[in-house]
PDB file of C-alpha atoms in Angstrom:
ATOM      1  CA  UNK T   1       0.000   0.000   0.000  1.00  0.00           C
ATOM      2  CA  UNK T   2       0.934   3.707  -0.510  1.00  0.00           C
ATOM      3  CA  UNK T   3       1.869   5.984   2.272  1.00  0.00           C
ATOM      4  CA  UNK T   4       3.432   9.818   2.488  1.00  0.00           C
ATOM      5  CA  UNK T   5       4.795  11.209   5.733  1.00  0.00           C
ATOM      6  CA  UNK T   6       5.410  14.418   6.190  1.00  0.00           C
ATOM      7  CA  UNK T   7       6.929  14.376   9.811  1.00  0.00           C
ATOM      8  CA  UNK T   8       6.850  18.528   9.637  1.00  0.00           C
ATOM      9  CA  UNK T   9       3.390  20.007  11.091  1.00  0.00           C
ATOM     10  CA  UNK T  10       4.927  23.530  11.253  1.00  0.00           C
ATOM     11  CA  UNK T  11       7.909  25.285  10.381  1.00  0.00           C
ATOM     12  CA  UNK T  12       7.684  29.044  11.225  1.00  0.00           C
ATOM     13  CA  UNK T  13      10.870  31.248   9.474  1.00  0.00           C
ATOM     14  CA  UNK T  14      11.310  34.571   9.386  1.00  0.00           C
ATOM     15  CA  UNK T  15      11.553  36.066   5.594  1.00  0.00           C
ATOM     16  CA  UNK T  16      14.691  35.348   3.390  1.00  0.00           C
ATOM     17  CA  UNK T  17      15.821  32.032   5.297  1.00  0.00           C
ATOM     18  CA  UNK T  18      15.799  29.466   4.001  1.00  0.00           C
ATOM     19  CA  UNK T  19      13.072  26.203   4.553  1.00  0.00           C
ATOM     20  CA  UNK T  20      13.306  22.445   3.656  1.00  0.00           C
ATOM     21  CA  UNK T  21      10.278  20.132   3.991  1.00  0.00           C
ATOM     22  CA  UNK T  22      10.617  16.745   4.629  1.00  0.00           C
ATOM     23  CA  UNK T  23       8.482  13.835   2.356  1.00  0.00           C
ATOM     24  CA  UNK T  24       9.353  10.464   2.814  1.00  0.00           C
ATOM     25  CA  UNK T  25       6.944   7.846   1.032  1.00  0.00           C
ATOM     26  CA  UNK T  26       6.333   3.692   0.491  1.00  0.00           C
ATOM     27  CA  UNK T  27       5.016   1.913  -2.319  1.00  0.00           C
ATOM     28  CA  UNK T  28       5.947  -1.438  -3.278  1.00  0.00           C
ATOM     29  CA  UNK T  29       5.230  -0.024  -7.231  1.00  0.00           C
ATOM     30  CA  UNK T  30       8.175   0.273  -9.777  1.00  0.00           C
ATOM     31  CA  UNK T  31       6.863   2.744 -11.645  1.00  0.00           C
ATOM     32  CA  UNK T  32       5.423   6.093  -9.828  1.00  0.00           C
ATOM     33  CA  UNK T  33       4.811   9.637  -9.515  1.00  0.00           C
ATOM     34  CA  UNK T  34       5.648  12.202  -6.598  1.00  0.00           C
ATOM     35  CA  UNK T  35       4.472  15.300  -6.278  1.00  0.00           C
ATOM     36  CA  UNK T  36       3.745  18.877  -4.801  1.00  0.00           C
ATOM     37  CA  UNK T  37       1.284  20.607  -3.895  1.00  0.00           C
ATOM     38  CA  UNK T  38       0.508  23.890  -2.265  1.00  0.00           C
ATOM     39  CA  UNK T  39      -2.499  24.810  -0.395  1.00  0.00           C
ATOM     40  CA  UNK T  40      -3.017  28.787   0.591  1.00  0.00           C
ATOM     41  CA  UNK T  41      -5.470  30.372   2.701  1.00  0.00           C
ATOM     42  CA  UNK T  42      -7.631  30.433   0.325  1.00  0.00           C
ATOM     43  CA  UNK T  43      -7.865  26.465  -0.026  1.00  0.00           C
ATOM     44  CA  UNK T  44      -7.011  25.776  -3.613  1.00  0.00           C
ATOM     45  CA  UNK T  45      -3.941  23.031  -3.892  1.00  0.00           C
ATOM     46  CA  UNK T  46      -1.874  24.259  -6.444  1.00  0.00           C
ATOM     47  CA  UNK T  47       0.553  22.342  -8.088  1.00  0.00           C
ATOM     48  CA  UNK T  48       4.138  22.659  -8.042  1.00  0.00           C
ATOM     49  CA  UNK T  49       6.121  19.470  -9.453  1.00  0.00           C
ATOM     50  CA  UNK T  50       5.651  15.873 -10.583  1.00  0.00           C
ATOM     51  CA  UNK T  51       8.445  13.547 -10.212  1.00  0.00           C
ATOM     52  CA  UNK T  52       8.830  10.044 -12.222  1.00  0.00           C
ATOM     53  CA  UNK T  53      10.356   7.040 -10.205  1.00  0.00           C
ATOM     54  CA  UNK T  54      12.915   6.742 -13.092  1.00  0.00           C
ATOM     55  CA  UNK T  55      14.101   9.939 -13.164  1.00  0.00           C
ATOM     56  CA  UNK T  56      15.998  11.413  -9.896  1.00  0.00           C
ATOM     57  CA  UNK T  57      17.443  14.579 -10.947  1.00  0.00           C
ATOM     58  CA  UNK T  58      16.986  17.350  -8.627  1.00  0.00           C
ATOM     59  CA  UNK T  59      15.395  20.014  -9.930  1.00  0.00           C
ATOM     60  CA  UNK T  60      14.942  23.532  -9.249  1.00  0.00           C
ATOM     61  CA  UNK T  61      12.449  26.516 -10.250  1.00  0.00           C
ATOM     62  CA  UNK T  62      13.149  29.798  -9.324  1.00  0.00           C
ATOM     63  CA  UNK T  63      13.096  30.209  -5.779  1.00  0.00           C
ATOM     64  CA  UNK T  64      12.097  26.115  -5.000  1.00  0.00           C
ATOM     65  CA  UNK T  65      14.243  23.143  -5.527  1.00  0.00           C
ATOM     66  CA  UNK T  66      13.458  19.166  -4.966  1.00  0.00           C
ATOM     67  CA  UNK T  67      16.039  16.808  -4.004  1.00  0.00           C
ATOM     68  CA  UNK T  68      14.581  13.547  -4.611  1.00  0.00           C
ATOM     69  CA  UNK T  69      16.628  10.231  -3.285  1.00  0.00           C
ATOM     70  CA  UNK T  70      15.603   6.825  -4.051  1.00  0.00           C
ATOM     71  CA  UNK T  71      17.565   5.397  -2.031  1.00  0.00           C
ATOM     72  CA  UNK T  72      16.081   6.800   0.945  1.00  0.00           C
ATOM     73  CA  UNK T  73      12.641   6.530   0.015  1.00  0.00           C
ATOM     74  CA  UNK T  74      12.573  10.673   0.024  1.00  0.00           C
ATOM     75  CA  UNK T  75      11.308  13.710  -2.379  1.00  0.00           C
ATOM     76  CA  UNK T  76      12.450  17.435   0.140  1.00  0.00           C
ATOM     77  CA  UNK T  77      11.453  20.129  -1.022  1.00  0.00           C
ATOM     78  CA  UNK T  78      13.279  23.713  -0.558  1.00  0.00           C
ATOM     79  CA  UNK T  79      12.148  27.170  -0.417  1.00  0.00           C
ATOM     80  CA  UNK T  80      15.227  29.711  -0.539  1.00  0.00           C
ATOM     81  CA  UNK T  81      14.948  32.935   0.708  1.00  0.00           C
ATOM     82  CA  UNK T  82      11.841  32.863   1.694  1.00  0.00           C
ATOM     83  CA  UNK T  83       8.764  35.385   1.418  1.00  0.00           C
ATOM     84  CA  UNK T  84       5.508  36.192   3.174  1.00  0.00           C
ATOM     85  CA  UNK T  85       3.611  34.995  -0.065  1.00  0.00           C
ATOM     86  CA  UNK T  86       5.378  31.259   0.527  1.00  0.00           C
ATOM     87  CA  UNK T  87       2.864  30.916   3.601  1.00  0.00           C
ATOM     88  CA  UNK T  88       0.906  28.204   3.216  1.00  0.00           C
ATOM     89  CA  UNK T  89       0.416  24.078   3.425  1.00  0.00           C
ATOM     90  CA  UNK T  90       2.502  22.211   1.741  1.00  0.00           C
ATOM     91  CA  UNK T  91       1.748  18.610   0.785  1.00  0.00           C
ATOM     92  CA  UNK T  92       3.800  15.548  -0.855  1.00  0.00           C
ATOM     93  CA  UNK T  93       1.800  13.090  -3.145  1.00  0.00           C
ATOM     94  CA  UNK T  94       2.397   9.764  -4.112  1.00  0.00           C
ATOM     95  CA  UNK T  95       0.517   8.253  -7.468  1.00  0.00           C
ATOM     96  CA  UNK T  96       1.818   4.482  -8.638  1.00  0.00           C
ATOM     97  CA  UNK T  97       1.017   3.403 -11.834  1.00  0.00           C
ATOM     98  CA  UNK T  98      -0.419   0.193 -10.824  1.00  0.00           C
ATOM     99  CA  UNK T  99      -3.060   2.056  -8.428  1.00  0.00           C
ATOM    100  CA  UNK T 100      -4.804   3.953 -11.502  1.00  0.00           C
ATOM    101  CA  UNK T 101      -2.743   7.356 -10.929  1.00  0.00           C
ATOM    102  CA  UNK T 102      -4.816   7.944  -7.983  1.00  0.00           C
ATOM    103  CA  UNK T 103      -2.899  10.553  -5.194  1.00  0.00           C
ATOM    104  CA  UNK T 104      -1.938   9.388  -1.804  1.00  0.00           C
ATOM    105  CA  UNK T 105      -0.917  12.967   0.351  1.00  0.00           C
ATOM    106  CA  UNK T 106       0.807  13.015   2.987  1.00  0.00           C
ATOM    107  CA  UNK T 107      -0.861  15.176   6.347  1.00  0.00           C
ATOM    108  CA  UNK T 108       0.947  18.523   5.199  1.00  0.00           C
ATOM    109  CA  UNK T 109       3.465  21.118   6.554  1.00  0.00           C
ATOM    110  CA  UNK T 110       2.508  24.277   7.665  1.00  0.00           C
ATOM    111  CA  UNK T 111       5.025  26.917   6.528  1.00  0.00           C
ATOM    112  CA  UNK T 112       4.646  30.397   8.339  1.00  0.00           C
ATOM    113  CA  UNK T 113       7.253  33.040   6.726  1.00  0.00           C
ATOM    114  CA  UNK T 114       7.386  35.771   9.057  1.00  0.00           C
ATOM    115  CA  UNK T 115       8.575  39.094   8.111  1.00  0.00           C
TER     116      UNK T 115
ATOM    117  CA  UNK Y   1      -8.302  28.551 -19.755  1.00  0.00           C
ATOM    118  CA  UNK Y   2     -11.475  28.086 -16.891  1.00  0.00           C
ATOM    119  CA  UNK Y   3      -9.879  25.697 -13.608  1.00  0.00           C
ATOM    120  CA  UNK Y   4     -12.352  23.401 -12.183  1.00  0.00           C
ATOM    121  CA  UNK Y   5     -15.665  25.138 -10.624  1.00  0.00           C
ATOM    122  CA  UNK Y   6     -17.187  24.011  -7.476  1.00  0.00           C
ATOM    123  CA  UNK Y   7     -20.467  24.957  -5.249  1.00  0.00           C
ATOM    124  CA  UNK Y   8     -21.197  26.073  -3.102  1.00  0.00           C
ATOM    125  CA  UNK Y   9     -18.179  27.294  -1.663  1.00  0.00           C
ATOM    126  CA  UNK Y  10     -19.889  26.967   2.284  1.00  0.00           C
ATOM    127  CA  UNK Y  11     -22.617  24.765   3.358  1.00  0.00           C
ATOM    128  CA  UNK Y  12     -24.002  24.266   6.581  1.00  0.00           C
ATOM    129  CA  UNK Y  13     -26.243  21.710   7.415  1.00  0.00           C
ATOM    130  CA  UNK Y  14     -27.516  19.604  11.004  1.00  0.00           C
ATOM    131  CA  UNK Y  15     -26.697  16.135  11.478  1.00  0.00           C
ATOM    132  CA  UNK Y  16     -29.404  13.928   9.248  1.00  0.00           C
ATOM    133  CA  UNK Y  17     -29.656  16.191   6.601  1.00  0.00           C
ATOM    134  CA  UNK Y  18     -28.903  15.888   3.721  1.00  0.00           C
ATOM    135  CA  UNK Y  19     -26.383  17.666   0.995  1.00  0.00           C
ATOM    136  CA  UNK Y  20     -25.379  17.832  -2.206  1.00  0.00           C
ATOM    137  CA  UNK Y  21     -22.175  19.111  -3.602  1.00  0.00           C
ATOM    138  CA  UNK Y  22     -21.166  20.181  -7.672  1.00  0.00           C
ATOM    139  CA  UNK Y  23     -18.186  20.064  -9.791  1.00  0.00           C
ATOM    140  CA  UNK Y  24     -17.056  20.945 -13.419  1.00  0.00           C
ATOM    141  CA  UNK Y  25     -13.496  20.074 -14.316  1.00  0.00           C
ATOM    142  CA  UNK Y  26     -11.440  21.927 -17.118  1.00  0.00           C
ATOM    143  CA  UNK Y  27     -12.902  21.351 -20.655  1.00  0.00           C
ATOM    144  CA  UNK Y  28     -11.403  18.180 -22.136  1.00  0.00           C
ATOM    145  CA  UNK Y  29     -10.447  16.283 -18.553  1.00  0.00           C
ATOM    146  CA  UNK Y  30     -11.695  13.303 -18.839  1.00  0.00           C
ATOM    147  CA  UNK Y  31     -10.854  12.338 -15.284  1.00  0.00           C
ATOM    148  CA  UNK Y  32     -12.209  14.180 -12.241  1.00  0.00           C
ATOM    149  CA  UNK Y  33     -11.892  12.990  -8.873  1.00  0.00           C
ATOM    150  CA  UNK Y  34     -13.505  14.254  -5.536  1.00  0.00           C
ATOM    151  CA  UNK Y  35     -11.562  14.014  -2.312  1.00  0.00           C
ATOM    152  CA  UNK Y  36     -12.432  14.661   1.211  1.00  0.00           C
ATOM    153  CA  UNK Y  37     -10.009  16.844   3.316  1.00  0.00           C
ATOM    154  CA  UNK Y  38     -10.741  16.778   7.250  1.00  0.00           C
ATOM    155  CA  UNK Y  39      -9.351  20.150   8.936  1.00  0.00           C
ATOM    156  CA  UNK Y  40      -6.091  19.495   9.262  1.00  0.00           C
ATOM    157  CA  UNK Y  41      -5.108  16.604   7.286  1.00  0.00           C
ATOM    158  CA  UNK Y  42      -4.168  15.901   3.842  1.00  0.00           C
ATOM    159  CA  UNK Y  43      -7.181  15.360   1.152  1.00  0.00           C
ATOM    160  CA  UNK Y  44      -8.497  11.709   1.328  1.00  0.00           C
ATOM    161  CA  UNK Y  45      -9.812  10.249  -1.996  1.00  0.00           C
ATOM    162  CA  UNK Y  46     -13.228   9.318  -1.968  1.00  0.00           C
ATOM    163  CA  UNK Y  47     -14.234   8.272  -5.739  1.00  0.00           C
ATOM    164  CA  UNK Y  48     -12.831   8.545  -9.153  1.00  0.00           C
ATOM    165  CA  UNK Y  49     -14.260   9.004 -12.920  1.00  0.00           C
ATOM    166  CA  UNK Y  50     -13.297   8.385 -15.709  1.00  0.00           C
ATOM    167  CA  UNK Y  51     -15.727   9.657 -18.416  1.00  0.00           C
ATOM    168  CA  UNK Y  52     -18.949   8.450 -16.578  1.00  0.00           C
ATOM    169  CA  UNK Y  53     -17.366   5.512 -15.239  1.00  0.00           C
ATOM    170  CA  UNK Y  54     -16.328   4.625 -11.790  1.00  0.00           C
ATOM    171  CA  UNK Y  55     -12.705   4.058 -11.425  1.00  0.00           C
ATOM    172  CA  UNK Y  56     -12.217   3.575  -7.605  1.00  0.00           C
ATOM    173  CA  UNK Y  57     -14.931   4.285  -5.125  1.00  0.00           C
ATOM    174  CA  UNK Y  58     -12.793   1.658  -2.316  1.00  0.00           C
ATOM    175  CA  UNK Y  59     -12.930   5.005  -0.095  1.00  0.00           C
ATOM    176  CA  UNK Y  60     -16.104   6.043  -0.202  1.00  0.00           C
ATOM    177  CA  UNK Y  61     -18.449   5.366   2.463  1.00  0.00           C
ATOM    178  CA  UNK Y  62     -21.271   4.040   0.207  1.00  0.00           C
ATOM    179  CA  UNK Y  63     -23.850   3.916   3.110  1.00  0.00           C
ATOM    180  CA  UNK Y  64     -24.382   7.556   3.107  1.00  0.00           C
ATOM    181  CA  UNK Y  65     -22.379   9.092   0.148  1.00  0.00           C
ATOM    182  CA  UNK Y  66     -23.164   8.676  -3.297  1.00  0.00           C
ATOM    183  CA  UNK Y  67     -21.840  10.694  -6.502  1.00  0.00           C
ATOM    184  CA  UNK Y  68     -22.497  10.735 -10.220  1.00  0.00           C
ATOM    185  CA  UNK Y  69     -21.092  11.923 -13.338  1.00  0.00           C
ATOM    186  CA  UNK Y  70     -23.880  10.778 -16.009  1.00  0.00           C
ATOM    187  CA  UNK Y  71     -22.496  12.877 -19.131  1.00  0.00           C
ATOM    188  CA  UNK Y  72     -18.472  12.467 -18.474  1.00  0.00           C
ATOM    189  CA  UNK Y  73     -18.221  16.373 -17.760  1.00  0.00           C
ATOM    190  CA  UNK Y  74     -20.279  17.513 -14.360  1.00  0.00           C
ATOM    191  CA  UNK Y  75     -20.285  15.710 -11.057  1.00  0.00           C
ATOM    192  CA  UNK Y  76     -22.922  15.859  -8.043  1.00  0.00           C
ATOM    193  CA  UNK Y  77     -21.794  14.264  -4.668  1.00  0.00           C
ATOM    194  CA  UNK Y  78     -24.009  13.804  -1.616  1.00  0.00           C
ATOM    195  CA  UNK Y  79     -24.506  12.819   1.739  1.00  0.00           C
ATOM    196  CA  UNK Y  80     -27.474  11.558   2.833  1.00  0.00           C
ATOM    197  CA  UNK Y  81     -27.792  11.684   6.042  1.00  0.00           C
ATOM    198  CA  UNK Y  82     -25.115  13.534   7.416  1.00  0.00           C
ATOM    199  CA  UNK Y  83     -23.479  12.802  10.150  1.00  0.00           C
ATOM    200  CA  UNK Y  84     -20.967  15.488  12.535  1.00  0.00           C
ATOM    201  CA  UNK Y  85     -17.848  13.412  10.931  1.00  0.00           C
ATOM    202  CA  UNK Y  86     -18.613  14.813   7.805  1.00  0.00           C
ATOM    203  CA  UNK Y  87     -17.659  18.157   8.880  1.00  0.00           C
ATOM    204  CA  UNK Y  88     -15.049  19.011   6.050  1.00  0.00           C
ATOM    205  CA  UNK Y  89     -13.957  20.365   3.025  1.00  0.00           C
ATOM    206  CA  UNK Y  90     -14.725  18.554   0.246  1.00  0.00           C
ATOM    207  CA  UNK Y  91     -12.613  18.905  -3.271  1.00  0.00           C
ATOM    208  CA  UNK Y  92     -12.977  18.147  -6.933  1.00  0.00           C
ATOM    209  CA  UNK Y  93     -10.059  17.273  -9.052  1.00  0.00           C
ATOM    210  CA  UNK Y  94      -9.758  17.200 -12.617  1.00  0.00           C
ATOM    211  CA  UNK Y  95      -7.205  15.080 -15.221  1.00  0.00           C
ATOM    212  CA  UNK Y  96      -6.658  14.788 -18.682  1.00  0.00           C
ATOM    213  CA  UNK Y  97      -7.005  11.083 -18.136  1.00  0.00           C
ATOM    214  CA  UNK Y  98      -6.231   8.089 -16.203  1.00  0.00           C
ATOM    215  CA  UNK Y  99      -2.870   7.238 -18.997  1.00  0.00           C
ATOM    216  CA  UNK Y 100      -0.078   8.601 -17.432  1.00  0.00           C
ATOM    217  CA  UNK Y 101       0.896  10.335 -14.457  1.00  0.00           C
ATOM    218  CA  UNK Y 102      -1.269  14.285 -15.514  1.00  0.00           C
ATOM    219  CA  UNK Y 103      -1.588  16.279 -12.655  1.00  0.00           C
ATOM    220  CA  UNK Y 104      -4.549  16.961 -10.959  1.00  0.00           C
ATOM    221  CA  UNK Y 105      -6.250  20.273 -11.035  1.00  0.00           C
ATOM    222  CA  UNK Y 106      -8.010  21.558  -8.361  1.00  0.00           C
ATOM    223  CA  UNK Y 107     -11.280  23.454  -7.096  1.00  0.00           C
ATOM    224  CA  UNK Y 108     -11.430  25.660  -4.727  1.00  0.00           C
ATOM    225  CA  UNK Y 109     -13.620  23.373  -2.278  1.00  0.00           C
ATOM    226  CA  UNK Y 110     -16.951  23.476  -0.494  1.00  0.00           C
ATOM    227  CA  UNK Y 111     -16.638  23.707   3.395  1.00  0.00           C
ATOM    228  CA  UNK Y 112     -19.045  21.598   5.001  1.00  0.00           C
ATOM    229  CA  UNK Y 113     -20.178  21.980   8.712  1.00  0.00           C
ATOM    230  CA  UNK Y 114     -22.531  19.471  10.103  1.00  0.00           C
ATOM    231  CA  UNK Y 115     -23.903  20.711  13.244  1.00  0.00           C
TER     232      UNK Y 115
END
Protein backbone atom coordinates (compact mmCIF):
# COMPACT_ATOMS: atom_id res chain seq x y z
CA UNK A 1 0.00 0.00 0.00
CA UNK A 2 0.93 3.71 -0.51
CA UNK A 3 1.87 5.98 2.27
CA UNK A 4 3.43 9.82 2.49
CA UNK A 5 4.80 11.21 5.73
CA UNK A 6 5.41 14.42 6.19
CA UNK A 7 6.93 14.38 9.81
CA UNK A 8 6.85 18.53 9.64
CA UNK A 9 3.39 20.01 11.09
CA UNK A 10 4.93 23.53 11.25
CA UNK A 11 7.91 25.29 10.38
CA UNK A 12 7.68 29.04 11.23
CA UNK A 13 10.87 31.25 9.47
CA UNK A 14 11.31 34.57 9.39
CA UNK A 15 11.55 36.07 5.59
CA UNK A 16 14.69 35.35 3.39
CA UNK A 17 15.82 32.03 5.30
CA UNK A 18 15.80 29.47 4.00
CA UNK A 19 13.07 26.20 4.55
CA UNK A 20 13.31 22.45 3.66
CA UNK A 21 10.28 20.13 3.99
CA UNK A 22 10.62 16.75 4.63
CA UNK A 23 8.48 13.84 2.36
CA UNK A 24 9.35 10.46 2.81
CA UNK A 25 6.94 7.85 1.03
CA UNK A 26 6.33 3.69 0.49
CA UNK A 27 5.02 1.91 -2.32
CA UNK A 28 5.95 -1.44 -3.28
CA UNK A 29 5.23 -0.02 -7.23
CA UNK A 30 8.17 0.27 -9.78
CA UNK A 31 6.86 2.74 -11.64
CA UNK A 32 5.42 6.09 -9.83
CA UNK A 33 4.81 9.64 -9.52
CA UNK A 34 5.65 12.20 -6.60
CA UNK A 35 4.47 15.30 -6.28
CA UNK A 36 3.74 18.88 -4.80
CA UNK A 37 1.28 20.61 -3.89
CA UNK A 38 0.51 23.89 -2.26
CA UNK A 39 -2.50 24.81 -0.40
CA UNK A 40 -3.02 28.79 0.59
CA UNK A 41 -5.47 30.37 2.70
CA UNK A 42 -7.63 30.43 0.32
CA UNK A 43 -7.86 26.47 -0.03
CA UNK A 44 -7.01 25.78 -3.61
CA UNK A 45 -3.94 23.03 -3.89
CA UNK A 46 -1.87 24.26 -6.44
CA UNK A 47 0.55 22.34 -8.09
CA UNK A 48 4.14 22.66 -8.04
CA UNK A 49 6.12 19.47 -9.45
CA UNK A 50 5.65 15.87 -10.58
CA UNK A 51 8.45 13.55 -10.21
CA UNK A 52 8.83 10.04 -12.22
CA UNK A 53 10.36 7.04 -10.21
CA UNK A 54 12.92 6.74 -13.09
CA UNK A 55 14.10 9.94 -13.16
CA UNK A 56 16.00 11.41 -9.90
CA UNK A 57 17.44 14.58 -10.95
CA UNK A 58 16.99 17.35 -8.63
CA UNK A 59 15.40 20.01 -9.93
CA UNK A 60 14.94 23.53 -9.25
CA UNK A 61 12.45 26.52 -10.25
CA UNK A 62 13.15 29.80 -9.32
CA UNK A 63 13.10 30.21 -5.78
CA UNK A 64 12.10 26.11 -5.00
CA UNK A 65 14.24 23.14 -5.53
CA UNK A 66 13.46 19.17 -4.97
CA UNK A 67 16.04 16.81 -4.00
CA UNK A 68 14.58 13.55 -4.61
CA UNK A 69 16.63 10.23 -3.28
CA UNK A 70 15.60 6.82 -4.05
CA UNK A 71 17.57 5.40 -2.03
CA UNK A 72 16.08 6.80 0.95
CA UNK A 73 12.64 6.53 0.01
CA UNK A 74 12.57 10.67 0.02
CA UNK A 75 11.31 13.71 -2.38
CA UNK A 76 12.45 17.43 0.14
CA UNK A 77 11.45 20.13 -1.02
CA UNK A 78 13.28 23.71 -0.56
CA UNK A 79 12.15 27.17 -0.42
CA UNK A 80 15.23 29.71 -0.54
CA UNK A 81 14.95 32.93 0.71
CA UNK A 82 11.84 32.86 1.69
CA UNK A 83 8.76 35.38 1.42
CA UNK A 84 5.51 36.19 3.17
CA UNK A 85 3.61 34.99 -0.06
CA UNK A 86 5.38 31.26 0.53
CA UNK A 87 2.86 30.92 3.60
CA UNK A 88 0.91 28.20 3.22
CA UNK A 89 0.42 24.08 3.42
CA UNK A 90 2.50 22.21 1.74
CA UNK A 91 1.75 18.61 0.79
CA UNK A 92 3.80 15.55 -0.85
CA UNK A 93 1.80 13.09 -3.14
CA UNK A 94 2.40 9.76 -4.11
CA UNK A 95 0.52 8.25 -7.47
CA UNK A 96 1.82 4.48 -8.64
CA UNK A 97 1.02 3.40 -11.83
CA UNK A 98 -0.42 0.19 -10.82
CA UNK A 99 -3.06 2.06 -8.43
CA UNK A 100 -4.80 3.95 -11.50
CA UNK A 101 -2.74 7.36 -10.93
CA UNK A 102 -4.82 7.94 -7.98
CA UNK A 103 -2.90 10.55 -5.19
CA UNK A 104 -1.94 9.39 -1.80
CA UNK A 105 -0.92 12.97 0.35
CA UNK A 106 0.81 13.01 2.99
CA UNK A 107 -0.86 15.18 6.35
CA UNK A 108 0.95 18.52 5.20
CA UNK A 109 3.46 21.12 6.55
CA UNK A 110 2.51 24.28 7.66
CA UNK A 111 5.03 26.92 6.53
CA UNK A 112 4.65 30.40 8.34
CA UNK A 113 7.25 33.04 6.73
CA UNK A 114 7.39 35.77 9.06
CA UNK A 115 8.57 39.09 8.11
CA UNK B 1 -8.30 28.55 -19.76
CA UNK B 2 -11.48 28.09 -16.89
CA UNK B 3 -9.88 25.70 -13.61
CA UNK B 4 -12.35 23.40 -12.18
CA UNK B 5 -15.66 25.14 -10.62
CA UNK B 6 -17.19 24.01 -7.48
CA UNK B 7 -20.47 24.96 -5.25
CA UNK B 8 -21.20 26.07 -3.10
CA UNK B 9 -18.18 27.29 -1.66
CA UNK B 10 -19.89 26.97 2.28
CA UNK B 11 -22.62 24.76 3.36
CA UNK B 12 -24.00 24.27 6.58
CA UNK B 13 -26.24 21.71 7.42
CA UNK B 14 -27.52 19.60 11.00
CA UNK B 15 -26.70 16.13 11.48
CA UNK B 16 -29.40 13.93 9.25
CA UNK B 17 -29.66 16.19 6.60
CA UNK B 18 -28.90 15.89 3.72
CA UNK B 19 -26.38 17.67 0.99
CA UNK B 20 -25.38 17.83 -2.21
CA UNK B 21 -22.17 19.11 -3.60
CA UNK B 22 -21.17 20.18 -7.67
CA UNK B 23 -18.19 20.06 -9.79
CA UNK B 24 -17.06 20.94 -13.42
CA UNK B 25 -13.50 20.07 -14.32
CA UNK B 26 -11.44 21.93 -17.12
CA UNK B 27 -12.90 21.35 -20.66
CA UNK B 28 -11.40 18.18 -22.14
CA UNK B 29 -10.45 16.28 -18.55
CA UNK B 30 -11.69 13.30 -18.84
CA UNK B 31 -10.85 12.34 -15.28
CA UNK B 32 -12.21 14.18 -12.24
CA UNK B 33 -11.89 12.99 -8.87
CA UNK B 34 -13.51 14.25 -5.54
CA UNK B 35 -11.56 14.01 -2.31
CA UNK B 36 -12.43 14.66 1.21
CA UNK B 37 -10.01 16.84 3.32
CA UNK B 38 -10.74 16.78 7.25
CA UNK B 39 -9.35 20.15 8.94
CA UNK B 40 -6.09 19.49 9.26
CA UNK B 41 -5.11 16.60 7.29
CA UNK B 42 -4.17 15.90 3.84
CA UNK B 43 -7.18 15.36 1.15
CA UNK B 44 -8.50 11.71 1.33
CA UNK B 45 -9.81 10.25 -2.00
CA UNK B 46 -13.23 9.32 -1.97
CA UNK B 47 -14.23 8.27 -5.74
CA UNK B 48 -12.83 8.54 -9.15
CA UNK B 49 -14.26 9.00 -12.92
CA UNK B 50 -13.30 8.39 -15.71
CA UNK B 51 -15.73 9.66 -18.42
CA UNK B 52 -18.95 8.45 -16.58
CA UNK B 53 -17.37 5.51 -15.24
CA UNK B 54 -16.33 4.62 -11.79
CA UNK B 55 -12.71 4.06 -11.42
CA UNK B 56 -12.22 3.58 -7.61
CA UNK B 57 -14.93 4.28 -5.12
CA UNK B 58 -12.79 1.66 -2.32
CA UNK B 59 -12.93 5.00 -0.10
CA UNK B 60 -16.10 6.04 -0.20
CA UNK B 61 -18.45 5.37 2.46
CA UNK B 62 -21.27 4.04 0.21
CA UNK B 63 -23.85 3.92 3.11
CA UNK B 64 -24.38 7.56 3.11
CA UNK B 65 -22.38 9.09 0.15
CA UNK B 66 -23.16 8.68 -3.30
CA UNK B 67 -21.84 10.69 -6.50
CA UNK B 68 -22.50 10.73 -10.22
CA UNK B 69 -21.09 11.92 -13.34
CA UNK B 70 -23.88 10.78 -16.01
CA UNK B 71 -22.50 12.88 -19.13
CA UNK B 72 -18.47 12.47 -18.47
CA UNK B 73 -18.22 16.37 -17.76
CA UNK B 74 -20.28 17.51 -14.36
CA UNK B 75 -20.28 15.71 -11.06
CA UNK B 76 -22.92 15.86 -8.04
CA UNK B 77 -21.79 14.26 -4.67
CA UNK B 78 -24.01 13.80 -1.62
CA UNK B 79 -24.51 12.82 1.74
CA UNK B 80 -27.47 11.56 2.83
CA UNK B 81 -27.79 11.68 6.04
CA UNK B 82 -25.11 13.53 7.42
CA UNK B 83 -23.48 12.80 10.15
CA UNK B 84 -20.97 15.49 12.53
CA UNK B 85 -17.85 13.41 10.93
CA UNK B 86 -18.61 14.81 7.81
CA UNK B 87 -17.66 18.16 8.88
CA UNK B 88 -15.05 19.01 6.05
CA UNK B 89 -13.96 20.37 3.02
CA UNK B 90 -14.72 18.55 0.25
CA UNK B 91 -12.61 18.91 -3.27
CA UNK B 92 -12.98 18.15 -6.93
CA UNK B 93 -10.06 17.27 -9.05
CA UNK B 94 -9.76 17.20 -12.62
CA UNK B 95 -7.21 15.08 -15.22
CA UNK B 96 -6.66 14.79 -18.68
CA UNK B 97 -7.01 11.08 -18.14
CA UNK B 98 -6.23 8.09 -16.20
CA UNK B 99 -2.87 7.24 -19.00
CA UNK B 100 -0.08 8.60 -17.43
CA UNK B 101 0.90 10.34 -14.46
CA UNK B 102 -1.27 14.28 -15.51
CA UNK B 103 -1.59 16.28 -12.66
CA UNK B 104 -4.55 16.96 -10.96
CA UNK B 105 -6.25 20.27 -11.04
CA UNK B 106 -8.01 21.56 -8.36
CA UNK B 107 -11.28 23.45 -7.10
CA UNK B 108 -11.43 25.66 -4.73
CA UNK B 109 -13.62 23.37 -2.28
CA UNK B 110 -16.95 23.48 -0.49
CA UNK B 111 -16.64 23.71 3.40
CA UNK B 112 -19.04 21.60 5.00
CA UNK B 113 -20.18 21.98 8.71
CA UNK B 114 -22.53 19.47 10.10
CA UNK B 115 -23.90 20.71 13.24
Amino acid sequence: AQKVTQAQTEISVVEKEDVTLDCVYETRDTTYYLFWYKQPPSGELVFLIRRNSFDEQNEISGRYSWNFQKSTSSFNFTITASQVVDSAVYFCALSEQAAGNKLTFGGGTRVLVKP
Amino acid sequence: EAGVAQSPRYKIIEKRQSVAFWCNPISGHATLYWYQQILGQGPKLLIQFQNNGVVDDSQLPKDRFSAERLKGVDSTLKIQPAKLEDSAVYLCASSLSLAGPHEQYFGPGTRLTVT
